[in-house]
Amino acid sequence: MLFNSYAFIFAFLPLTVLGYAAVNRLGSRRVSLGWLILCSMVFYGIWNPLNIALILPSIAANYALALAIRAQLGKGDAGQRVAGALATLGVVLNLCFLGYFKYKNFFLGTVNDVAGTHFLLTEVILPLGISFITFQKIAFLVDVRAGAVRDFDLFDFLTFVFFFPQLIAGPIVHYREMMPQFARIDSRLQADNLAVGATLFALGLFKKVVLADGIAPSVHGAFAAAAQGETVSFFPAWMAALAYTLQIYFDFSGYSDMAIGLARLFGIKLPANFNSPLKASSIIEFWSRWHITLTRFLTAYVYTPMVMSLTRKRMAAGKPVIGRKRPTLGAFAVLLCWPTVFTMFLSGFWHGAGYTYLAWGILHGVYLSVNHGWRQWRPKWNTPAQKAAYERIMKPIGFVLTFLCVVVAMVLFRAPGMTSALHVLHGMTGLDGVTVPMALLNHGGAPARLLGWLGIGGDGSSGAAFASACLWIAPLLFIALALPNSLELLGRFAPALYFEAPAPAAVPTSSGRWRLAPGGMRVAWNARWAVLSAALFVCGALGLSRPSEFLYWQF
């Protein structure tokens, strides 16, 4: 069931919220959780009941392993070893489960390509949200093994796994940050929670239906031409790459807002998962803003353990490690570059079973390594004036470089194959020509004459499509780069876990008075914001006749 559908918004959601409020009056936490579990399973299975049949055995196995691990923790060293073995078994089983459904055909196809074999590639039904569910189960088992999670039962575990706002596409949550919130069940629907939740949902719906789906047609043309082996000239290639970057930006941002808003209706705060990543001035900062909970998971469970293990081995061998001083090239390569590239390789592989996703992940790993290298070896300025000058000069440069790197990498994320991705990237260099639609040159006046003077010719592509793409890209860039995001707008209401809105800045007006800068815009419960939220919801709802899946639901 899609968040952006009439069935969800006008049937499932009201019945679920009102039913939750009604069963809470019974005063039984188990009954309340049972209602949420039931509704969440309906949400998950109504599209295809086979989803439930496929995922339940894995959930049952994980719960049994969690009970067995907990039982071993109080049995001394022998129990610790058994618990560790059980946790390892659980991680392997989860990865095998994910690997079969998501990567079976990719692995067999790769073997066929490399070894010339002829393994039959059969269709495999991919359970919805399997990547997100698998990571949450792995995190749960690891936390139980570490003793961070001790008190749980079947109702708690099923609520943690199935809670529908974050079931399909995250955020990836930890048991210990979610389930204590469900212990504080209130029988009344809280006005602030309803207002914050509804506002976030309206903002997210507008982003998805109006902005992300609106710019989607501007993406297709260049990528479709590249997939057919056609050359793509400079402007269509860049416009398609920019359009897709903005499409997935507002699609994922919209989903994140809707997920956090839906959870807040029940008085639950999900962790922030999206925080204006296109405003980042470095790739490191970008990944602290984009898919925040995935970055957190990979850092905690892959990158950090890998770095610690490699560091211990180098120290035991008497080799240099990374400390306060600038590292040696060998230490930097082994202890930072290699873990970073490997972690991002896994990130790409997690996103999809295809060479383009792997290339996207490796490319971001290289980006991050270069960024870390700059931080290690750049000139050091220590005085406040030097630091201020560095920020003033390098932050804009870093922003431009980061933005360009992200857009280039997005071509790999969107293209159906490596060949088509390379066609688009080749076009972005200008090596396949720099042209605009002939209709624009014929009717463009002085700007068209300037283009001709610069040697830019015309082609037979659609002038209307070119103009439409420009009219979408410009305002969406302004929204993404200049306006506060949804969580910042609702910052005074603490809309999400671990999110602190920046303090509003004041700027002088011509009259000498001070007002809040755009970044200081905040939602207040008054008629103006109520009308604006309602208008955004109506605009989103009017587009529900053509519902489309969220891009991240395919992962």
Steps between C-alpha positions, in 0.01 A plus 500: 500500500642838398511795739398713201173322424134566573464161670778576746416863576123480519441143621795318655656791690184639668385151601844414640538822702146499637519128576829555684342773713202274575697191603732712714205580724499136603825570684678194362836559336486160329161572347626836374812347350292217359283753317806669350649165399175392335460827308865498397474145368191599302695796361791274406296215356205667330698565182612139481419260787799292395720770656382392845552133424855568383610726785342325801737198508799733509344705780423185699858375460640835614277508807599145597868586457458816710344297783782244480768771503344671802481170686875442450622840618488415870691173471859620525766478233354187344162671469664806344663283234172326423320835486762630258464194280121535498524869410739417216261231381215750508693756296595235243142373473369853451756572231421170327129583514565841347749356253261239363206732439691808387827379350449142377453594135776762517752244627395237247502755218850610599622140500342451158676812369841412646510122466278452197258282694128484431330509839129560462387839639155444647273773632525547877229682695673775697330569834432869554759684704716191540823702516374725779337216695816289474725776631268562794498131590880486482531808721256344748697175528831684537352724770360197687842335480666816637254512789356834381155338463381271777128551560286395206217264418322392184266802493792740539702329229213490249421865566864590446517311170155576356421857613362618167629862475859375469440147375566533128775761458625596843632679685707208630430507874645335810287309746630697797399836350152390394343262749535719812271744319233232463513446877355849545162429341245778545132426444438849357605633163734790584426826317867589449580154367209511259591850382869421450423166336237638266719795399799277425279261305356788293849635427623154400197429283550829315871428446429154362190555287556855375878551498663158457234358268475834320865507394513125421412540128808722457720208602386235258599630157879514526530173694267322255706628206822388668350156565434472126864577426432853376732789574380760749620857462620727779183679608259202491753288692550757776130583521409132534766451770384809689135404459560151638703637791207726589245226437662254741574786744134602531376142471714383792452822695124468451500139615710586805262781597196276456656216702597728789160670485308171505696374800442829682123452471547211744729703725814327367811686382704339226864603451571770244600344169531794261640846571547714187796300363539715188604789727809303608841654438684164504424139417553409866233752594276374219498150650422644842186649344389241239343176622634573846393172659663291226823693552466439875444126449791452261731707718411312819485146364746502207739795486589542869556127576712472185715801592545378857604152385748635245639747754562228758678286241726787391579592859590138578731500199660827609370692197380862518132574550285812472533730799527869568785551256465475126497131406737323269366416156497131593299555817260731318447249218449198727314657793286757323482459122449124494227487771327801344493361147395155623219645713370709212530199269265319739274806502475486122441125505230544765319748278471267206621192317678659208840619384384863497420487872838347574672771294296767677606367840868470405497850351360644823766304689766671289332838556506446876862385496605813311302713745669331797838543333439874458410526869818319597749683279353842426682801645409561861381842613469546873403860570130600495566738211670229296219254569237758406683577176528129419126450557413806294706383202482123515140444603355632169765310304425185700128542438545524123736202486274290722190585297672411172635174644155399625333578166762304304462199730121514468536413132629157608216469750235567234635338185372148417852379419862603487498560125211746516654669805823553308304645206341760730828578676672535162232744396547701819861565397381664178684250281172403330424858404344803660158573348158632595166446323485685170163646594666692784771633269239614247285682753741582780598853396820646644576200728476271196738721303744486793482120496574502127795732556632252759483224239198321648290351222146373476353151491162344437406436863188645657522863601198456727668214690821703535312802634293282733813344649650845561179620663505201736871494581537868594229523771579156643866597535389815682282299739773243568784749543344818640198406712493325839403134494192352663670405826646849530157653445362288784816526709330648806288183531796256494352306206763224487757326715853644500399806300577849622381784280752782453424812699310760294729772375393864506577741218448877485233651275515835320304660783764395752278233657597135519315202358566127475710389207347235266681228693315621808153429363299295747157345505262651753152370575299782349255549216771585246692176552178299519389635163846442349517140629149431373587649160809281472295194593229584245761553226652163584164325523391632161791314343412164653313391187844408361674352806860389456727299725769670703837446336647355820227235523687302234792455739 
